Every structure is written in C-alpha cells, then in structure tokens.
PDB file of C-alpha atoms and ligand atoms in Angstrom:
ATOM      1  CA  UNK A   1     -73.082-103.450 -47.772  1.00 47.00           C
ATOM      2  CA  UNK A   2     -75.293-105.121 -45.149  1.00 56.00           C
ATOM      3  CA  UNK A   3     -72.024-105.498 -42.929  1.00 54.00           C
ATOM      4  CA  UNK A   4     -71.290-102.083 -43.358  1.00 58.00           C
ATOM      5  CA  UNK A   5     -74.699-101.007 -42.248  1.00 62.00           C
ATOM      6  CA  UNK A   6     -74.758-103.393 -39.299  1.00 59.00           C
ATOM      7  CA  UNK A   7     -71.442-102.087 -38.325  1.00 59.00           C
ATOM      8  CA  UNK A   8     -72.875 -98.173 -39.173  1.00 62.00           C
ATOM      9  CA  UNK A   9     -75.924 -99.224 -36.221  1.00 59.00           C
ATOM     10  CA  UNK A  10     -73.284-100.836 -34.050  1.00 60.00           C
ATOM     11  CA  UNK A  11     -71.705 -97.653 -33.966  1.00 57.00           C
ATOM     12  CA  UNK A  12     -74.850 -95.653 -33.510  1.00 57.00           C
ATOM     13  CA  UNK A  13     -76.077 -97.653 -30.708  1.00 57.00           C
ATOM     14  CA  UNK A  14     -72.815 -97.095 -29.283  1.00 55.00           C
ATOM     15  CA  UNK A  15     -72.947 -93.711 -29.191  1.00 55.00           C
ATOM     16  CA  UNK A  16     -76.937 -93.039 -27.675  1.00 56.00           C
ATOM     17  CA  UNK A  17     -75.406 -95.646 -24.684  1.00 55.00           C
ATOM     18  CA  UNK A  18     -72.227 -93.611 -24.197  1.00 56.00           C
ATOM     19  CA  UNK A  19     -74.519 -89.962 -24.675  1.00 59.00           C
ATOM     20  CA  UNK A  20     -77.137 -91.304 -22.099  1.00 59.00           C
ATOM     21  CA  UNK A  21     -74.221 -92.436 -19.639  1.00 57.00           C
ATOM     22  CA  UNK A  22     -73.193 -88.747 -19.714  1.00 63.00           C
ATOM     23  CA  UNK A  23     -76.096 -87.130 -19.855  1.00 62.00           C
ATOM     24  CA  UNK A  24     -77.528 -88.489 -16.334  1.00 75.00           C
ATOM     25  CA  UNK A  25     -73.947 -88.399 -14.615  1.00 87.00           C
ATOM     26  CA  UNK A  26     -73.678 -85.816 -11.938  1.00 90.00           C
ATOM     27  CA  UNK A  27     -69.804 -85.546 -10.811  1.00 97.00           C
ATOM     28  CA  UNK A  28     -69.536 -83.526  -7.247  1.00 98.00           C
ATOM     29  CA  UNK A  29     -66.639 -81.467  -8.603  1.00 98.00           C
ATOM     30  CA  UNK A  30     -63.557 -80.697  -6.099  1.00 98.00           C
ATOM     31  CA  UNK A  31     -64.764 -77.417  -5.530  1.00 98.00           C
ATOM     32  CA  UNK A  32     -68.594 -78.715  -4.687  1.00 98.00           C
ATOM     33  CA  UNK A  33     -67.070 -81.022  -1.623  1.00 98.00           C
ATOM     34  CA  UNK A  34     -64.370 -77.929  -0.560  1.00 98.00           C
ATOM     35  CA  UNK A  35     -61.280 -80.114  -1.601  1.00 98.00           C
ATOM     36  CA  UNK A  36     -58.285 -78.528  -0.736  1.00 98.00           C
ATOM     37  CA  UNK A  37     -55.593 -78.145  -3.105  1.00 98.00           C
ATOM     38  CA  UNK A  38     -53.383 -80.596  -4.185  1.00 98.00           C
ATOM     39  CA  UNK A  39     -49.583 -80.389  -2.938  1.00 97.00           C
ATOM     40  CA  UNK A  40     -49.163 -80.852  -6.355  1.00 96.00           C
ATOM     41  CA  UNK A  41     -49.441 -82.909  -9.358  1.00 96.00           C
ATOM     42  CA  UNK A  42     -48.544 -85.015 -12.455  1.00 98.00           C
ATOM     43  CA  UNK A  43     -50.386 -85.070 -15.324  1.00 97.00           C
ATOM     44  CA  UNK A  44     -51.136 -88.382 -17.527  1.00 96.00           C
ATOM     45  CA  UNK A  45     -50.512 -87.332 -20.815  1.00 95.00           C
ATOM     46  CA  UNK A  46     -51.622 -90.553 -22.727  1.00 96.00           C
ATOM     47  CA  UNK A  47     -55.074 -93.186 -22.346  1.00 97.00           C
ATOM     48  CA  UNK A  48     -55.499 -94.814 -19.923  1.00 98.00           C
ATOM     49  CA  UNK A  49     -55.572 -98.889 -19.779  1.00 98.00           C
ATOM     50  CA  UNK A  50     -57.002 -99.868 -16.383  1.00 98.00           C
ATOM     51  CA  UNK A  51     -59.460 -99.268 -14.000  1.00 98.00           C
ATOM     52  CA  UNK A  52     -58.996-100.206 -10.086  1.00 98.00           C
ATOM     53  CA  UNK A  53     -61.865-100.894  -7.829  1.00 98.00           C
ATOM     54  CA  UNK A  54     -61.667-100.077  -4.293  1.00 98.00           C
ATOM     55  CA  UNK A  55     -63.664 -99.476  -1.105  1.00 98.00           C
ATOM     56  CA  UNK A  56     -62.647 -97.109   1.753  1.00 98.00           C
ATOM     57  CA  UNK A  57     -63.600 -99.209   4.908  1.00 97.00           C
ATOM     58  CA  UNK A  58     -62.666 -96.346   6.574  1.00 96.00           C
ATOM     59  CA  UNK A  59     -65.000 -93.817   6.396  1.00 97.00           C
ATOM     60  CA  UNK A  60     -67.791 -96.107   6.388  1.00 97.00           C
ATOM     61  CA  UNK A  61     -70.932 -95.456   3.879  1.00 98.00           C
ATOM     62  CA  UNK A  62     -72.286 -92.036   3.440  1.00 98.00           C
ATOM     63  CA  UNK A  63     -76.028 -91.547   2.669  1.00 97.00           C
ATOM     64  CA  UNK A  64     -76.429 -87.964   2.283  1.00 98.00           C
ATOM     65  CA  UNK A  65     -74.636 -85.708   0.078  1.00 97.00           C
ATOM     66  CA  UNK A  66     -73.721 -83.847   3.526  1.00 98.00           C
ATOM     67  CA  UNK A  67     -72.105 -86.539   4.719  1.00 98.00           C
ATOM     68  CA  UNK A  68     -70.451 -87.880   1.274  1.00 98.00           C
ATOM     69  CA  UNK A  69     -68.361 -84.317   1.292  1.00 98.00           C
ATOM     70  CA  UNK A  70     -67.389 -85.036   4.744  1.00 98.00           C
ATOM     71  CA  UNK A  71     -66.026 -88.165   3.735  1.00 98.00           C
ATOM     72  CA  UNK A  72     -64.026 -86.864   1.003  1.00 98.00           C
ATOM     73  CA  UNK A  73     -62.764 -83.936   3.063  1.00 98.00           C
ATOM     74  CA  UNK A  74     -61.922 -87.090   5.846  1.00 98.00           C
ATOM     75  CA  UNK A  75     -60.521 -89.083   3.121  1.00 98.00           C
ATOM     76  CA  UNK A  76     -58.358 -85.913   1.565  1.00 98.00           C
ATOM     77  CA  UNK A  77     -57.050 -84.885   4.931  1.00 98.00           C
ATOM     78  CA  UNK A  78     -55.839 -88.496   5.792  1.00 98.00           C
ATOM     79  CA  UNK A  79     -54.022 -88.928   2.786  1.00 98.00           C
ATOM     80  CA  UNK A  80     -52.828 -85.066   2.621  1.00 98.00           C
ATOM     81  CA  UNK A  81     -51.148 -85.224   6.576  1.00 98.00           C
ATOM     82  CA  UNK A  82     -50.960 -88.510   7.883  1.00 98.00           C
ATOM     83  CA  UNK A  83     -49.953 -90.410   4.373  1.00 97.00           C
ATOM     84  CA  UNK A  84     -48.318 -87.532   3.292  1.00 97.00           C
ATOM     85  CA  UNK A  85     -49.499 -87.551  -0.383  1.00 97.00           C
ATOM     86  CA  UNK A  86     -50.087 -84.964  -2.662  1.00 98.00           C
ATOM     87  CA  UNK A  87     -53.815 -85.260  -2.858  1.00 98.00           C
ATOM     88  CA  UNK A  88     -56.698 -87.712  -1.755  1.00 98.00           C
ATOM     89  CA  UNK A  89     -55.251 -91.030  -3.624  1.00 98.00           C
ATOM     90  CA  UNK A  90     -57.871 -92.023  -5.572  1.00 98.00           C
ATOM     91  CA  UNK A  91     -59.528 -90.539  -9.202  1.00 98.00           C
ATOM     92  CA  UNK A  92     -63.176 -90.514  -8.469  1.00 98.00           C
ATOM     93  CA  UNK A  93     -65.172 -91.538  -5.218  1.00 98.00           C
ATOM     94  CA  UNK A  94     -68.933 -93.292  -5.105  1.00 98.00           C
ATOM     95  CA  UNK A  95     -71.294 -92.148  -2.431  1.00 98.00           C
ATOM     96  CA  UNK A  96     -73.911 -94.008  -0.949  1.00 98.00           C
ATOM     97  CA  UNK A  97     -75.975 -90.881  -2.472  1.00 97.00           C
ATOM     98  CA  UNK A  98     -74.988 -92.222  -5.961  1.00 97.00           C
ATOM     99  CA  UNK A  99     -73.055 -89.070  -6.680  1.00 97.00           C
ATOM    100  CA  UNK A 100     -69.760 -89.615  -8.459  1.00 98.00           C
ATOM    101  CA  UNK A 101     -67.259 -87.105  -6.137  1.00 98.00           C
ATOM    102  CA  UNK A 102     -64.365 -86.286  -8.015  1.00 98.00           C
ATOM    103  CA  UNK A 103     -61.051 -87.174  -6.735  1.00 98.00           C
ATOM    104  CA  UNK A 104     -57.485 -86.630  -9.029  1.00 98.00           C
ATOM    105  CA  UNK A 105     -59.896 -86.897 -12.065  1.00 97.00           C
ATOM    106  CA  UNK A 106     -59.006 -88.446 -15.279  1.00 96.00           C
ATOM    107  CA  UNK A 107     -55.950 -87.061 -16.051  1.00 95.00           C
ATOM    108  CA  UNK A 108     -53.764 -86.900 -13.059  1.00 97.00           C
ATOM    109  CA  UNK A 109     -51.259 -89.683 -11.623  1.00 97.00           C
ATOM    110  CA  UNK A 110     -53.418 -91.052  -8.383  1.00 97.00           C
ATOM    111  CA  UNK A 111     -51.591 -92.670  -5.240  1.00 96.00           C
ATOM    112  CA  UNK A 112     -54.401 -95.870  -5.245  1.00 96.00           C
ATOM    113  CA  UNK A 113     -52.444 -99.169  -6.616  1.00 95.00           C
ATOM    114  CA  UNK A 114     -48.644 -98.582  -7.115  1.00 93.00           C
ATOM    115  CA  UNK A 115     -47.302 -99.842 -10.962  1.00 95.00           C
ATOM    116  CA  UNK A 116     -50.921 -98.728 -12.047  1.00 96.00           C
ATOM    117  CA  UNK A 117     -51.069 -94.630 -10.509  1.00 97.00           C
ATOM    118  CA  UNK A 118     -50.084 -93.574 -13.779  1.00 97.00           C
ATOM    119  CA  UNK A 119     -52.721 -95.545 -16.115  1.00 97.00           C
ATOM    120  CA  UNK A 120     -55.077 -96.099 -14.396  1.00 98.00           C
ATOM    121  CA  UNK A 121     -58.732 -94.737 -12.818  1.00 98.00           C
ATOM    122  CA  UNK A 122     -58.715 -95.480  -9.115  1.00 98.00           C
ATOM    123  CA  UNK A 123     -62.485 -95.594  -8.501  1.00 98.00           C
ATOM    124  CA  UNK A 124     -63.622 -96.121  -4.722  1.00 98.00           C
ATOM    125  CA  UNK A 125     -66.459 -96.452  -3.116  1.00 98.00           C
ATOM    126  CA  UNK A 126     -67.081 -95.246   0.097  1.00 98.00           C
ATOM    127  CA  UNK A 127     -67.377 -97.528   2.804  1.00 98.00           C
ATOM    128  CA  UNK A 128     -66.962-100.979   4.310  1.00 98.00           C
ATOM    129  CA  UNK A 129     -68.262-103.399   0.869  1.00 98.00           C
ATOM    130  CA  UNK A 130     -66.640-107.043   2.904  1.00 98.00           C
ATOM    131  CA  UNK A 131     -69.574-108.165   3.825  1.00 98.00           C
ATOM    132  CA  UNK A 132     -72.493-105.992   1.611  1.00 98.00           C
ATOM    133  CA  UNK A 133     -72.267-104.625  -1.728  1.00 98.00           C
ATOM    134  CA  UNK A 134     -72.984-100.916  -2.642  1.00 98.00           C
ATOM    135  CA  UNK A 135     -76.153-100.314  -3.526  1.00 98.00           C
ATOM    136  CA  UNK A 136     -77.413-100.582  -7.134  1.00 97.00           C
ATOM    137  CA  UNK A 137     -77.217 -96.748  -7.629  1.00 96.00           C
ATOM    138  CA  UNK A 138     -73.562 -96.959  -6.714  1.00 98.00           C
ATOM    139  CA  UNK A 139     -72.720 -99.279  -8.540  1.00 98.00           C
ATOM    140  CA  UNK A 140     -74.464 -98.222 -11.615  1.00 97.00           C
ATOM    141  CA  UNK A 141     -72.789 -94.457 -11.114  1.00 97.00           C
ATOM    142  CA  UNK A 142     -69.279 -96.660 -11.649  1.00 98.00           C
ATOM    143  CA  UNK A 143     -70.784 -97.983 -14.892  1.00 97.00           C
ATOM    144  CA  UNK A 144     -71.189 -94.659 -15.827  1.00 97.00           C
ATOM    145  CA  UNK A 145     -68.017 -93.203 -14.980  1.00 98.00           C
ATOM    146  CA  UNK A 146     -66.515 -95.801 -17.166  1.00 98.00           C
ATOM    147  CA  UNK A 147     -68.380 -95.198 -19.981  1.00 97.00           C
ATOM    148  CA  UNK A 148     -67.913 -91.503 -19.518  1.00 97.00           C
ATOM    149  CA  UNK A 149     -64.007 -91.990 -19.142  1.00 97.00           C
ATOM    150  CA  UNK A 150     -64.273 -93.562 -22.595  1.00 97.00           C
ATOM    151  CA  UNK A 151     -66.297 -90.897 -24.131  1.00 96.00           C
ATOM    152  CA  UNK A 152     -63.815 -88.473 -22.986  1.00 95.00           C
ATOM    153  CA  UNK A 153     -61.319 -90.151 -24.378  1.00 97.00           C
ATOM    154  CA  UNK A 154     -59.197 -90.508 -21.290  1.00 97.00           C
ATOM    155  CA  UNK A 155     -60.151 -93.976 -21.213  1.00 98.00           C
ATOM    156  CA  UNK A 156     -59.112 -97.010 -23.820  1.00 98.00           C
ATOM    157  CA  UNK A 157     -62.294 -98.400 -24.926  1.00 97.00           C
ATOM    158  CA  UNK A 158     -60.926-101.996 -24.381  1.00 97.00           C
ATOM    159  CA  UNK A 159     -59.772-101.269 -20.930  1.00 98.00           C
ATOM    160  CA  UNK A 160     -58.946-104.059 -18.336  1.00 98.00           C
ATOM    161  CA  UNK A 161     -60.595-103.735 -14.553  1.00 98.00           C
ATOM    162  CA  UNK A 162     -58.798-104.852 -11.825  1.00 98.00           C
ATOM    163  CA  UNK A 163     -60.096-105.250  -7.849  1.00 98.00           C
ATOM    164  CA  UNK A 164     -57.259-103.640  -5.955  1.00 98.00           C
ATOM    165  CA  UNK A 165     -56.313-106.887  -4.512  1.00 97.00           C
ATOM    166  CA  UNK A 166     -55.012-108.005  -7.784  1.00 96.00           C
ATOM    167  CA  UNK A 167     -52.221-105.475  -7.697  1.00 95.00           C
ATOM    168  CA  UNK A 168     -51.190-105.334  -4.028  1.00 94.00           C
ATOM    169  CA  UNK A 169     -51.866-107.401  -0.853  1.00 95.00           C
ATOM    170  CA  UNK A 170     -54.985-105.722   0.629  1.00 97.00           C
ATOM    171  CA  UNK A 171     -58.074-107.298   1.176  1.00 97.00           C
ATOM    172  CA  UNK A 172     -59.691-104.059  -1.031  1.00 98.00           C
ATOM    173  CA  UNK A 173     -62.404-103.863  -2.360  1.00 98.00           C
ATOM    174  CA  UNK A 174     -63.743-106.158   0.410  1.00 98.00           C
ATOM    175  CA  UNK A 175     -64.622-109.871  -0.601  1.00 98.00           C
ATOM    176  CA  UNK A 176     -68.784-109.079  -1.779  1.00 98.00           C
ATOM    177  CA  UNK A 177     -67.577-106.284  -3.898  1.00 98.00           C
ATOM    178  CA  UNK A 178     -64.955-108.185  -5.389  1.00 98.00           C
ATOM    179  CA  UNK A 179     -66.930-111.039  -5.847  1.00 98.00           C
ATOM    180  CA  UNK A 180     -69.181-108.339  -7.583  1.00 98.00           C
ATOM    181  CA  UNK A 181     -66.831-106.653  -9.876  1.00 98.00           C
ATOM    182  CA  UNK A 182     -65.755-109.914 -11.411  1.00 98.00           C
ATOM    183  CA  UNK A 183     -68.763-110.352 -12.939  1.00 97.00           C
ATOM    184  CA  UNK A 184     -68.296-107.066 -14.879  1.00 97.00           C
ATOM    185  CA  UNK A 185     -67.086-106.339 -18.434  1.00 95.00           C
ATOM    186  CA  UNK A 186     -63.513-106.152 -18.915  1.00 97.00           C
ATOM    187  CA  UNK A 187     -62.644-107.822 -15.580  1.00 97.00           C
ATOM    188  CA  UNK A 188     -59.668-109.773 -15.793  1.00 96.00           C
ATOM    189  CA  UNK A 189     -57.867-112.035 -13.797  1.00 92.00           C
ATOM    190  CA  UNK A 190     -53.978-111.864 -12.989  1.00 83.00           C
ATOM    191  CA  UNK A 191     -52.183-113.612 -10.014  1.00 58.00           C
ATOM    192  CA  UNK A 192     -50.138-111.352  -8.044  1.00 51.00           C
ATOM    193  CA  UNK A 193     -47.160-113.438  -6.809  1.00 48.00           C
TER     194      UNK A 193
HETATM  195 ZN1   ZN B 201     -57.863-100.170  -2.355  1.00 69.57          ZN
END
C-alpha cells in the first residue's frame, strides 16, 4: 500500500512539473514570425525517440523578439532557396529572447540530422554557442519544450538527446553547448564512425 501511494505522489509530482512546464511556455507560432509556407510536408505519425541539439552559427544571437523573427525568416529563406528544402530544417528554434519559435513542430519530418528527421525534435538555438553558452533563459525554454513534447505526447518519456555532432560530422552545437547538453537528462553517448 505504501508503494502504491509513493508511486500515486510520484505520479502527481510528475504531473504539477509537466503542467507548470506548459503553463509558462510561450511558442512564437509560424504565423507570429510570418513563416512562409512549407513546399510541403510529411507527417510523423508515431512518438518520437530523440531529441537533437543544435546551434545556428549563422544568424548569430538574437535579443529582441524583432530580431528573433528575422532570424527565423533568414533561417527559413536559406533553407527554402539556397538548400532547397521544404521548410526551415529544424522543429523548434530558441531565441536569445527566451521565446521558443516554432519551426516543423512536433509532428512533421525536419531536414536537421539525416537517419533521425523522422523521430526526432531538432531543437536549435540561435546563434554562435562554440565559445559561450545560451543564456539560462534559453536554455531553460529547451527544458521546457521537452517536457512539453512529452506532455503532448509527441514525445517518448524516456527519450535519448543527442548533440548534432553525434549523428553527422559538424562541429554543431558548438563545443560549450555541447559540453553543456551532456550534462542533461537523457543525454547519451554514441560514437559515430
Ligand atoms: Zn546542427
């Protein structure tokens, strides 16, 4: 019984994290930033496993909300005509505002980390993290997004996080992020070669 009960509060405290994730999120929705549309698009029909860390280094860091939808409309236009992809790459962008800017969302195959595009979250945060990490309200707007991925249920709750590097040969997310994400839950190592 007192196992039951412990798991019973386990739960609960589960859920007032996962409800207080969502309720302070604010997600800049495509239409908030003028995204154009996409060329088209696939959509993920099952959870998904991973989550992919990246920075831009080009744009570098935004600090206003102004200049956070420029960067997505930069970022979108890049990857629309000179990559020639259907849509900005990645799921969700961080600004140096702490804003969450949405990119594919959830649900749709991204063009971030090929093998992972269609289970996966490509999360990136905008600008150059090599040498400096985001700051604390960036990063903490990730955390969120996770959780809130979860709470959707788009998300497995035992997902594995991966820095970018891990899946390709690219020096994303920049050495100080990575060296930050690897302290974060879920982070696991893999050797790509
Ligand atoms: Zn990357």
């Amino acid at each position: 019984m007192a196992i039951k009960n412990l798991r019973s509060l386990h739960v609960c405290i589960a859920i007032v994290i996962l409800t207080n994730a969502v309720s302070s999120l604010e997600i800049i929705t495509r239409s908030q930033w003028q995204a154009k549309p996409p060329k088209g698009r696939t959509v993920i029909p099952h959870q998904l496993t991973h989550v992919i860390i990246h920075h831009t280094y080009i744009p570098e860091a935004c600090f206003t909300t102004n200049d956070c939808i420029k960067a997505m409309q930069w970022i979108q236009d890049f990857h629309q005509n000179d990559r020639q992809w259907d849509d900005i790459g990645y799921s969700f962008a961080i600004g140096g505002d702490g804003k969450i800017y949405e990119g594919r969302g959830f649900n749709v195959v991204g063009a971030h980390a090929p093998g992972y595009n269609d289970k996966s979250i490509g999360i990136v945060f905008i600008g150059d993290y090599r040498t400096i990490l985001p700051s604390p309200k960036m990063l903490e707007a990730a955390h969120k997004l996770i959780q809130y991925g979860i709470f959707k249920g788009n998300l497995k709750w035992d997902y594995i996080l991966h820095g970018h590097r891990q899946v390709r040969d690219t020096e994303c997310p920049g050495d100080a992020l990575y060296n930050e994400i690897k302290t974060w839950p879920h982070f696991v190592e893999i050797h790509k070669r």
